[in-house]
């Protein structure tokens, strides 16, 4: 299902602050992992993040809304390749963060308690 995509948004609040007045980079990376993972989930398998690369291009102020968009570039065997971006304020606003990820499909047992024993 190459071409599968997801859009989302979130409001950056005071509790998301890293440097004074700005969103924490870890929060932005987490948001990207979530939206990229949502694309993998829509592919119909059980995927986990194998690799996540995040580029921070512009600071995101507290109070801003970040518009996230992610899409699947391809699926090869158990691997799904997903990319995305976060824009400040509007779908055509400045790009604040870009990310690319490799998701790996795993069996259901990967998530069960029995696997951990």
mmCIF file of C-alpha atoms in Angstrom:
data_model
loop_
_atom_site.group_PDB
_atom_site.id
_atom_site.type_symbol
_atom_site.label_atom_id
_atom_site.label_comp_id
_atom_site.label_asym_id
_atom_site.label_seq_id
_atom_site.Cartn_x
_atom_site.Cartn_y
_atom_site.Cartn_z
ATOM 1 C CA UNK A 1 0.000 0.000 0.000
ATOM 2 C CA UNK A 2 2.605 2.507 -1.033
ATOM 3 C CA UNK A 3 1.163 5.989 -0.856
ATOM 4 C CA UNK A 4 -0.746 5.411 2.405
ATOM 5 C CA UNK A 5 -0.733 8.679 4.364
ATOM 6 C CA UNK A 6 -1.830 10.217 7.667
ATOM 7 C CA UNK A 7 -2.342 13.805 8.826
ATOM 8 C CA UNK A 8 -2.538 15.039 12.425
ATOM 9 C CA UNK A 9 -1.898 18.126 14.518
ATOM 10 C CA UNK A 10 -1.014 19.048 18.072
ATOM 11 C CA UNK A 11 -0.807 22.205 20.117
ATOM 12 C CA UNK A 12 2.534 22.907 21.797
ATOM 13 C CA UNK A 13 1.909 23.857 25.427
ATOM 14 C CA UNK A 14 4.100 25.042 28.290
ATOM 15 C CA UNK A 15 4.593 21.442 29.484
ATOM 16 C CA UNK A 16 6.192 20.614 26.095
ATOM 17 C CA UNK A 17 8.897 23.261 26.534
ATOM 18 C CA UNK A 18 12.594 22.511 26.184
ATOM 19 C CA UNK A 19 14.493 25.763 25.756
ATOM 20 C CA UNK A 20 12.522 28.717 27.112
ATOM 21 C CA UNK A 21 9.513 29.376 24.895
ATOM 22 C CA UNK A 22 10.266 26.503 22.478
ATOM 23 C CA UNK A 23 9.072 22.922 22.002
ATOM 24 C CA UNK A 24 11.473 20.232 23.225
ATOM 25 C CA UNK A 25 13.151 18.382 20.354
ATOM 26 C CA UNK A 26 12.351 15.039 21.969
ATOM 27 C CA UNK A 27 8.668 15.947 21.877
ATOM 28 C CA UNK A 28 8.900 16.707 18.162
ATOM 29 C CA UNK A 29 10.723 13.417 17.519
ATOM 30 C CA UNK A 30 8.027 11.572 19.483
ATOM 31 C CA UNK A 31 5.276 13.287 17.505
ATOM 32 C CA UNK A 32 6.984 12.264 14.268
ATOM 33 C CA UNK A 33 7.384 8.661 15.458
ATOM 34 C CA UNK A 34 3.669 8.573 16.293
ATOM 35 C CA UNK A 35 2.460 9.927 12.955
ATOM 36 C CA UNK A 36 4.933 7.771 10.996
ATOM 37 C CA UNK A 37 3.860 4.749 13.066
ATOM 38 C CA UNK A 38 0.221 5.511 12.272
ATOM 39 C CA UNK A 39 1.052 5.106 8.600
ATOM 40 C CA UNK A 40 2.684 1.733 9.313
ATOM 41 C CA UNK A 41 -0.369 0.672 11.343
ATOM 42 C CA UNK A 42 -2.647 1.555 8.410
ATOM 43 C CA UNK A 43 -0.687 -0.901 6.274
ATOM 44 C CA UNK A 44 -2.421 -3.665 8.211
ATOM 45 C CA UNK A 45 0.510 -5.411 9.896
ATOM 46 C CA UNK A 46 2.125 -5.109 13.307
ATOM 47 C CA UNK A 47 5.133 -2.840 12.925
ATOM 48 C CA UNK A 48 7.773 -1.500 15.290
ATOM 49 C CA UNK A 49 10.172 1.363 14.684
ATOM 50 C CA UNK A 50 13.505 -0.015 13.523
ATOM 51 C CA UNK A 51 15.135 3.314 12.737
ATOM 52 C CA UNK A 52 14.048 6.935 13.054
ATOM 53 C CA UNK A 53 15.956 9.866 11.558
ATOM 54 C CA UNK A 54 14.771 13.325 12.535
ATOM 55 C CA UNK A 55 15.920 16.672 11.135
ATOM 56 C CA UNK A 56 15.051 19.818 13.081
ATOM 57 C CA UNK A 57 14.754 22.715 10.648
ATOM 58 C CA UNK A 58 13.101 25.524 12.634
ATOM 59 C CA UNK A 59 12.270 26.215 16.279
ATOM 60 C CA UNK A 60 8.643 25.644 17.272
ATOM 61 C CA UNK A 61 7.295 28.202 19.750
ATOM 62 C CA UNK A 62 5.107 27.289 22.698
ATOM 63 C CA UNK A 63 1.529 28.084 21.685
ATOM 64 C CA UNK A 64 2.023 26.990 18.083
ATOM 65 C CA UNK A 65 0.087 24.231 16.358
ATOM 66 C CA UNK A 66 2.215 21.687 14.517
ATOM 67 C CA UNK A 67 0.603 20.113 11.443
ATOM 68 C CA UNK A 68 1.996 16.637 10.851
ATOM 69 C CA UNK A 69 1.845 14.670 7.629
ATOM 70 C CA UNK A 70 3.364 11.260 6.907
ATOM 71 C CA UNK A 71 3.315 8.862 3.977
ATOM 72 C CA UNK A 72 4.563 5.439 2.976
ATOM 73 C CA UNK A 73 7.250 5.329 0.293
ATOM 74 C CA UNK A 74 7.307 1.570 -0.056
ATOM 75 C CA UNK A 75 6.995 -1.852 1.526
ATOM 76 C CA UNK A 76 9.564 -4.554 0.852
ATOM 77 C CA UNK A 77 9.046 -7.831 2.677
ATOM 78 C CA UNK A 78 8.791 -7.047 6.399
ATOM 79 C CA UNK A 79 10.115 -3.487 5.959
ATOM 80 C CA UNK A 80 7.995 -0.352 5.523
ATOM 81 C CA UNK A 81 9.664 2.942 4.586
ATOM 82 C CA UNK A 82 7.838 6.020 5.871
ATOM 83 C CA UNK A 83 8.588 9.759 5.731
ATOM 84 C CA UNK A 84 6.912 12.811 7.155
ATOM 85 C CA UNK A 85 7.096 16.458 8.103
ATOM 86 C CA UNK A 86 5.761 18.847 10.701
ATOM 87 C CA UNK A 87 4.780 22.379 9.702
ATOM 88 C CA UNK A 88 4.171 25.325 11.987
ATOM 89 C CA UNK A 89 0.675 26.793 12.022
ATOM 90 C CA UNK A 90 -0.818 25.600 8.745
ATOM 91 C CA UNK A 91 -0.525 22.769 6.221
ATOM 92 C CA UNK A 92 1.563 25.115 4.046
ATOM 93 C CA UNK A 93 3.427 26.753 6.967
ATOM 94 C CA UNK A 94 7.180 26.583 7.477
ATOM 95 C CA UNK A 95 8.640 23.093 7.854
ATOM 96 C CA UNK A 96 9.945 22.687 11.410
ATOM 97 C CA UNK A 97 10.802 18.981 11.415
ATOM 98 C CA UNK A 98 11.261 16.189 8.892
ATOM 99 C CA UNK A 99 11.632 12.509 9.631
ATOM 100 C CA UNK A 100 12.191 9.211 7.893
ATOM 101 C CA UNK A 101 11.725 5.800 9.455
ATOM 102 C CA UNK A 102 12.103 2.131 8.800
ATOM 103 C CA UNK A 103 9.351 0.037 10.387
ATOM 104 C CA UNK A 104 9.731 -3.721 10.711
ATOM 105 C CA UNK A 105 6.745 -6.046 10.761
ATOM 106 C CA UNK A 106 6.756 -8.394 13.757
ATOM 107 C CA UNK A 107 4.549 -11.308 14.842
ATOM 108 C CA UNK A 108 1.837 -10.784 17.460
ATOM 109 C CA UNK A 109 3.981 -12.650 20.007
ATOM 110 C CA UNK A 110 6.363 -9.686 19.985
ATOM 111 C CA UNK A 111 3.800 -7.824 22.105
ATOM 112 C CA UNK A 112 2.658 -10.583 24.454
ATOM 113 C CA UNK A 113 3.641 -11.022 28.065
ATOM 114 C CA UNK A 114 4.777 -14.589 27.399
ATOM 115 C CA UNK A 115 7.559 -13.302 25.159
ATOM 116 C CA UNK A 116 9.057 -11.426 28.104
ATOM 117 C CA UNK A 117 9.339 -14.510 30.364
#
